[in-house]
Tab-separated table of C-alpha atoms in Angstrom:
chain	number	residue	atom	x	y	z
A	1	UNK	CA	90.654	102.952	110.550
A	2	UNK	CA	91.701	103.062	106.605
A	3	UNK	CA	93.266	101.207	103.958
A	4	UNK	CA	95.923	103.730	103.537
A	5	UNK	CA	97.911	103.960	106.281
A	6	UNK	CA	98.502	100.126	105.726
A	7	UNK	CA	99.159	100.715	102.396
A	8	UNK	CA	101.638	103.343	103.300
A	9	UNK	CA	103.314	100.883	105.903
A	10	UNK	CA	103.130	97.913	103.250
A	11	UNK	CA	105.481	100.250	100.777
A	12	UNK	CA	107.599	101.560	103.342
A	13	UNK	CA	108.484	98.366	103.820
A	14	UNK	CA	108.631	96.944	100.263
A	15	UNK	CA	110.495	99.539	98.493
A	16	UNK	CA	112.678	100.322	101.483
A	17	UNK	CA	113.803	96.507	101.749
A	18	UNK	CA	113.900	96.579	97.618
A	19	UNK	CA	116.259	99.730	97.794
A	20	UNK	CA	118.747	97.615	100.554
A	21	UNK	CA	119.251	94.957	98.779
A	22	UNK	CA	120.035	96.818	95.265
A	23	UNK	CA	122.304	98.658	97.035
A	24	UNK	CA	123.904	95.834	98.613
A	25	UNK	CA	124.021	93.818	95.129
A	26	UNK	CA	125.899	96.708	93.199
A	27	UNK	CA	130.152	96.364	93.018
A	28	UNK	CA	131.923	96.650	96.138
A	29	UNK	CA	133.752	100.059	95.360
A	30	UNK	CA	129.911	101.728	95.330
A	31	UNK	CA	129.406	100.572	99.201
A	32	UNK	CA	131.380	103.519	100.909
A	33	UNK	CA	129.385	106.383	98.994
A	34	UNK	CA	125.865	104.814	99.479
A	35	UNK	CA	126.595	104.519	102.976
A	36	UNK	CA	127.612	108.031	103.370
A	37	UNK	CA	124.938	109.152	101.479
A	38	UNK	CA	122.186	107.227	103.351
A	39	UNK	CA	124.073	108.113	106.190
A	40	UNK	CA	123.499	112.015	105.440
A	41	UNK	CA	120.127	111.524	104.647
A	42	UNK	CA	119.405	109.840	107.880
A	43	UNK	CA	120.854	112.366	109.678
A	44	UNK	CA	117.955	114.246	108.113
A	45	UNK	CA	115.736	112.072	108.990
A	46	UNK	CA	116.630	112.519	112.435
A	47	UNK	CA	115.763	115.719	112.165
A	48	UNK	CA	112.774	115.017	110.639
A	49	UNK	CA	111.682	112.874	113.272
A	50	UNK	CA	112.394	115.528	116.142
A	51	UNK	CA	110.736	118.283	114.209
A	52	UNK	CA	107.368	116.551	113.836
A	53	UNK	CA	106.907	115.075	116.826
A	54	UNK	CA	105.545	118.269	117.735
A	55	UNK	CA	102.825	117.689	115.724
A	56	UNK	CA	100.055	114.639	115.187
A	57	UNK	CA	98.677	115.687	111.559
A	58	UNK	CA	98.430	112.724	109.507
A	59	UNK	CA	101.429	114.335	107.158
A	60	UNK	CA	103.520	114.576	110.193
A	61	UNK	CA	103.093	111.452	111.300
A	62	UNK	CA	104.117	109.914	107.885
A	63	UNK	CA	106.776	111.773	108.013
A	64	UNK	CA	108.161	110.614	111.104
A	65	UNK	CA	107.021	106.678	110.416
A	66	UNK	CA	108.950	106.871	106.819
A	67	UNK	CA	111.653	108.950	108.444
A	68	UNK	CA	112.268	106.084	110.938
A	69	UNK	CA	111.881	103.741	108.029
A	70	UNK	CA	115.176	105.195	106.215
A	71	UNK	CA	117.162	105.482	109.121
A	72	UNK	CA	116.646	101.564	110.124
A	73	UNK	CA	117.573	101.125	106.345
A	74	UNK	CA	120.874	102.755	107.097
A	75	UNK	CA	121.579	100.464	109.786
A	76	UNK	CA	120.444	97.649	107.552
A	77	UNK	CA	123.049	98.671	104.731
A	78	UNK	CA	125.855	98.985	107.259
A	79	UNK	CA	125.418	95.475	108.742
A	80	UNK	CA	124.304	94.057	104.928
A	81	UNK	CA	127.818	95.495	103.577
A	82	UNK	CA	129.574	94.259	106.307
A	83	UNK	CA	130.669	98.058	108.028
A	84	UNK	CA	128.847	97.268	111.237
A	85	UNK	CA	128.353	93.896	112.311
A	86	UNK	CA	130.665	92.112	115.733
A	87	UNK	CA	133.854	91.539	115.988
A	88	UNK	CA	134.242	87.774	114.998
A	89	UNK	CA	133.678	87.514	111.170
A	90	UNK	CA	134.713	83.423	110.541
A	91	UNK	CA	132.132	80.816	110.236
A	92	UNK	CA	130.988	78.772	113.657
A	93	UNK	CA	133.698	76.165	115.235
A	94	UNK	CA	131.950	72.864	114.317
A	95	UNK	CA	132.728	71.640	118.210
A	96	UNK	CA	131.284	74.663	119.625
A	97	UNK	CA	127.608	73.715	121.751
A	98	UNK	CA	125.336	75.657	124.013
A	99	UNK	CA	126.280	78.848	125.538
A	100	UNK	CA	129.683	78.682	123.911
A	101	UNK	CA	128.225	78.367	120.671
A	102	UNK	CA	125.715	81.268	121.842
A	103	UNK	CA	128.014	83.353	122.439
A	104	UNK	CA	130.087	82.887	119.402
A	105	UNK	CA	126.837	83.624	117.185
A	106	UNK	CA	126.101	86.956	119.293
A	107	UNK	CA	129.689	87.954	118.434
A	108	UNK	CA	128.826	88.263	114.906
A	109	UNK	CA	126.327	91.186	114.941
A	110	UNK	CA	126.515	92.866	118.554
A	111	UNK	CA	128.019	96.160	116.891
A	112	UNK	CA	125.166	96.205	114.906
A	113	UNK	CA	122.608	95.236	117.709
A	114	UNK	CA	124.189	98.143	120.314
A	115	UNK	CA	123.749	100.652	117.151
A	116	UNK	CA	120.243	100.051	116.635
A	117	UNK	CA	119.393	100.307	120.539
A	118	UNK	CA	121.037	103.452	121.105
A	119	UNK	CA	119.524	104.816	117.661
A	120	UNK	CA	116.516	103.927	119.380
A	121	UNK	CA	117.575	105.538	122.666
A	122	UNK	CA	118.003	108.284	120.911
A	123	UNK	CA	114.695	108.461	119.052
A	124	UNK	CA	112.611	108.315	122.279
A	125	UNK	CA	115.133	111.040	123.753
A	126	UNK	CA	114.106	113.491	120.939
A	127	UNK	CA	110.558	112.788	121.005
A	128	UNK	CA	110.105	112.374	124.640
A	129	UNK	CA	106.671	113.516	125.939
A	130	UNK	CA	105.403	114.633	122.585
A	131	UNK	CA	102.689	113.331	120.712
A	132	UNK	CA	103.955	111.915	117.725
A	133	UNK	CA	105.949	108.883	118.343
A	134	UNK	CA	105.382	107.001	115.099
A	135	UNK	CA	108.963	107.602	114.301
A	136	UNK	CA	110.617	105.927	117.640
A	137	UNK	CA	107.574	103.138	117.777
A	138	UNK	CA	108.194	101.989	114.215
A	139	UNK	CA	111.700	101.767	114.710
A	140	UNK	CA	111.652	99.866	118.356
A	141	UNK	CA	109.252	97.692	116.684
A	142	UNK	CA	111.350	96.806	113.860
A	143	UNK	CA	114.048	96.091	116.149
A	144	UNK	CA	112.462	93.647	118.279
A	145	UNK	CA	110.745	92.142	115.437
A	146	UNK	CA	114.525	91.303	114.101
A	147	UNK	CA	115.603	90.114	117.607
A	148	UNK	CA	112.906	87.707	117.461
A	149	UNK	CA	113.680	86.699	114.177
A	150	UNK	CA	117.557	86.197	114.596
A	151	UNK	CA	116.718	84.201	117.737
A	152	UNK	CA	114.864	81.634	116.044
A	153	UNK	CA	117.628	81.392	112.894
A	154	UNK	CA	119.779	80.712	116.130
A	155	UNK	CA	117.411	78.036	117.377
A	156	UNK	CA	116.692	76.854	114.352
A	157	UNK	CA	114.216	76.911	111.276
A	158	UNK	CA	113.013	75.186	107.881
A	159	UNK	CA	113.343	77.840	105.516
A	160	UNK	CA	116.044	79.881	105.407
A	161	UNK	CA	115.408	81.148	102.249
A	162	UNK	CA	118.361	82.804	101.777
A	163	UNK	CA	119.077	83.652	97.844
A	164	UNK	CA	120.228	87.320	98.223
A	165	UNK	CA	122.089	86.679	101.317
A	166	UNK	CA	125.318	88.500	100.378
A	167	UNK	CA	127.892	86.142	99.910
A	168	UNK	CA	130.930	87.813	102.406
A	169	UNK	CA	128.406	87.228	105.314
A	170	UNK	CA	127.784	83.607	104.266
A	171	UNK	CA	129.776	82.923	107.077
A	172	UNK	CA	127.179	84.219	109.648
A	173	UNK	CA	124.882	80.669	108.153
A	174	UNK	CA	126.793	78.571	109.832
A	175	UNK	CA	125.358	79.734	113.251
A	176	UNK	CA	121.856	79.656	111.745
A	177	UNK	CA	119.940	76.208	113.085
A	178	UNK	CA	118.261	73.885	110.438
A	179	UNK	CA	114.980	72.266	112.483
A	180	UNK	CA	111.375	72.148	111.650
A	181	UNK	CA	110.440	73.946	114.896
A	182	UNK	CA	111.558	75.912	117.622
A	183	UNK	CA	110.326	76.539	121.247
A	184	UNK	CA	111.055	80.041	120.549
A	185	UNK	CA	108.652	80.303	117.218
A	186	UNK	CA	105.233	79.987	119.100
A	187	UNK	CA	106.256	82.722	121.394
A	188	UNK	CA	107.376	84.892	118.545
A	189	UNK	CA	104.072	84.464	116.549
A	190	UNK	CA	101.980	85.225	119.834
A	191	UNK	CA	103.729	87.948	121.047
A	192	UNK	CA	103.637	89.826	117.152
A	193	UNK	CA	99.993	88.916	116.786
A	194	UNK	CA	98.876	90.475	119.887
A	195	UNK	CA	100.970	93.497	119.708
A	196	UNK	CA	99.232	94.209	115.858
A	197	UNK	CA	95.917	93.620	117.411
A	198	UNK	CA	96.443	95.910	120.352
A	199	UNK	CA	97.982	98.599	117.986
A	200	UNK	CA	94.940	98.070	115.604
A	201	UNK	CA	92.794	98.670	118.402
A	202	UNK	CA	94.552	101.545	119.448
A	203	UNK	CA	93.395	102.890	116.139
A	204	UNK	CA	90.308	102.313	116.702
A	205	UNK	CA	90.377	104.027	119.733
A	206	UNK	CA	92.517	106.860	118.556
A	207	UNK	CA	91.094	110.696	118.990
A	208	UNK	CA	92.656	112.201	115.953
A	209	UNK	CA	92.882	110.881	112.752
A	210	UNK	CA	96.563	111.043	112.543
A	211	UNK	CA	96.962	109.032	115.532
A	212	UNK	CA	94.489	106.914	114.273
A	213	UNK	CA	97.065	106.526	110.819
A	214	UNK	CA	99.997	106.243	113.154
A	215	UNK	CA	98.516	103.304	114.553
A	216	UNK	CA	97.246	101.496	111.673
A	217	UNK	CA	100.565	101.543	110.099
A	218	UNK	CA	102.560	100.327	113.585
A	219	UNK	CA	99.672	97.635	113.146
A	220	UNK	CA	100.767	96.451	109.644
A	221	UNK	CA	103.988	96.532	109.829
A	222	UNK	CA	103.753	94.029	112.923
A	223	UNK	CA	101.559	92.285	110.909
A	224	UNK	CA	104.341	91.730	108.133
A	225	UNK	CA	107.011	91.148	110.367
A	226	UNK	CA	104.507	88.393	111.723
A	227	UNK	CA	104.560	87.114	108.055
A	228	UNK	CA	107.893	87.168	108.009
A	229	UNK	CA	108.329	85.000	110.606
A	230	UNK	CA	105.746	82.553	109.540
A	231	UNK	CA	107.897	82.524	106.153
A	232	UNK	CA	110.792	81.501	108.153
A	233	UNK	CA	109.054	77.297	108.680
A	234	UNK	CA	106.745	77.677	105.352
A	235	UNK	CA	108.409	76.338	102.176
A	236	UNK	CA	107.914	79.138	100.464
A	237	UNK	CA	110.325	80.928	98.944
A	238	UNK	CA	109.861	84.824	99.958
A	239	UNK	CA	113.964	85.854	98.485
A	240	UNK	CA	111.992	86.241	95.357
A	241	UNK	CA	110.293	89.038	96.308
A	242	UNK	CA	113.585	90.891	96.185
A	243	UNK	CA	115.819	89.014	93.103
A	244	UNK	CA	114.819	91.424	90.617
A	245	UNK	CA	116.758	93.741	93.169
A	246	UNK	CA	119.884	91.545	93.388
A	247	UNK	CA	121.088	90.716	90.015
A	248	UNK	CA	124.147	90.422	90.793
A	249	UNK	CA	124.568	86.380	91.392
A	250	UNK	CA	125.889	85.456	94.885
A	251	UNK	CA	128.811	82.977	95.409
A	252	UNK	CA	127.244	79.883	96.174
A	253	UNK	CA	127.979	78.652	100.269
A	254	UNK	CA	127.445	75.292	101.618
A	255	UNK	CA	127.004	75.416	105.292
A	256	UNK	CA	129.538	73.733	107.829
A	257	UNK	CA	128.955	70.965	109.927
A	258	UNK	CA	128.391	73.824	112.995
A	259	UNK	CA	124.905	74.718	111.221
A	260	UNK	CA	123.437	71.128	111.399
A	261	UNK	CA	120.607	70.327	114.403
A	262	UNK	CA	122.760	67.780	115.380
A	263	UNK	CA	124.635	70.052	117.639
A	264	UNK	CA	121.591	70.751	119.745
């Protein structure tokens, strides 16, 4: 195994969250056309990812891995600008409790959620039986790995962190929980820590070298999104990572009475 495939996964995921949230931050008018252009360039992408999957050189499988990458940044700018997110779009009934309340919250983003997991369908369908699936892995992966993480906002967490959360979806907070645990949290933190250590063993065990890469990058970026989710009951304040990408300031939001624990 080596340092750069991590290193590649580690900026992948850096400058590709850095480029969201600039995007999201600039005026309103600019949303349409960087949509439509990420959109084209996905499409791309897509290609990309079907072309090389053909092959399991270490450039190929970059390819598809930062392919994959841009095409879940898509996704991320529709839901971020608001384009594809659920049908309800007003903040949480403060009487609302348990399933009702559940399914109020998953109203809010199921557009989005179908989107990404028939983009992922799709991936796998295009890649099926070939050997380079860094493309569809990295992109299933990310998708569970923000399952798990909207799951425990739901349940509830400690640090929301949530500076450059754009203020016409501060209306989605009021479903987040505030708690300083979760049953849900262990779970989450075993279940990304084992799949990075059976992907970095994969590596290990890998016959080529570019499966080997392919590998080592699935591994750290499961091993961020584990560090993302550890950020979620640390107090530390991770939004900073990405204000020098939002400078546009966000209209303050102070969370209904729906958001409080008490409702559990």
């Amino acid at each position: 195994m080596s340092v750069p495939p991590l290193l590649f996964a580690l900026a992948c995921w850096f400058f590709g969250t850095a480029a969201i949230v600039w995007l999201d931050s600039r005026p309103r008018w600019t949303w349409k056309w960087s949509f439509a252009a990420l959109g084209l360039a996905s499409l791309c992408a897509l290609f990309a990812i079907a072309t090389l999957a053909s092959s399991a050189s270490v450039a190929a499988i970059y390819g598809s891995f930062g392919s994959a990458i841009l095409i879940w940044g898509w996704h991320e700018l529709g839901f971020l600008t608001g384009r594809v997110a659920g049908p309800r779009r007003t903040p949480c009934p403060p009487e609302l409790r348990g399933w009702a309340r559940f399914r109020a919250a998953r109203a809010t983003v199921i557009h989005h959620e179908i989107a990404l997991a028939l983009t992922a369908l799709l991936l796998f369908a295009l890649t099926w039986g070939q050997p380079n699936q860094a493309g569809p892995l990295a992109f299933l992966l990310l998708f569970a790995l923000r399952l798990s993480a909207k799951l425990n906002l739901y349940l509830g967490v400690s640090n929301l962190s949530d500076e450059v959360f754009p203020a016409h979806l501060a209306y989605l907070k009021s479903y987040f929980g505030a708690a300083r645990w979760n049953w849900l949290f262990p779970v989450s933190l075993a279940l990304a820590g084992f799949t990075s250590w059976a992907l970095w063993r994969a590596a290990e065990a890998a016959s080529a070298p570019g499966l080997a890469a392919g590998y080592t990058a699935l591994a750290g970026l499961c091993a961020l999104g584990l560090v993302e989710h550890l950020l979620l009951m640390l107090p530390l304040r991770d939004a900073k990572l990405w204000a020098w990408a939002a400078p546009k300031p966000k209209t303050p939001f102070t969370a209904a009475p729906a958001a409080s624990s008490k409702r559990r």
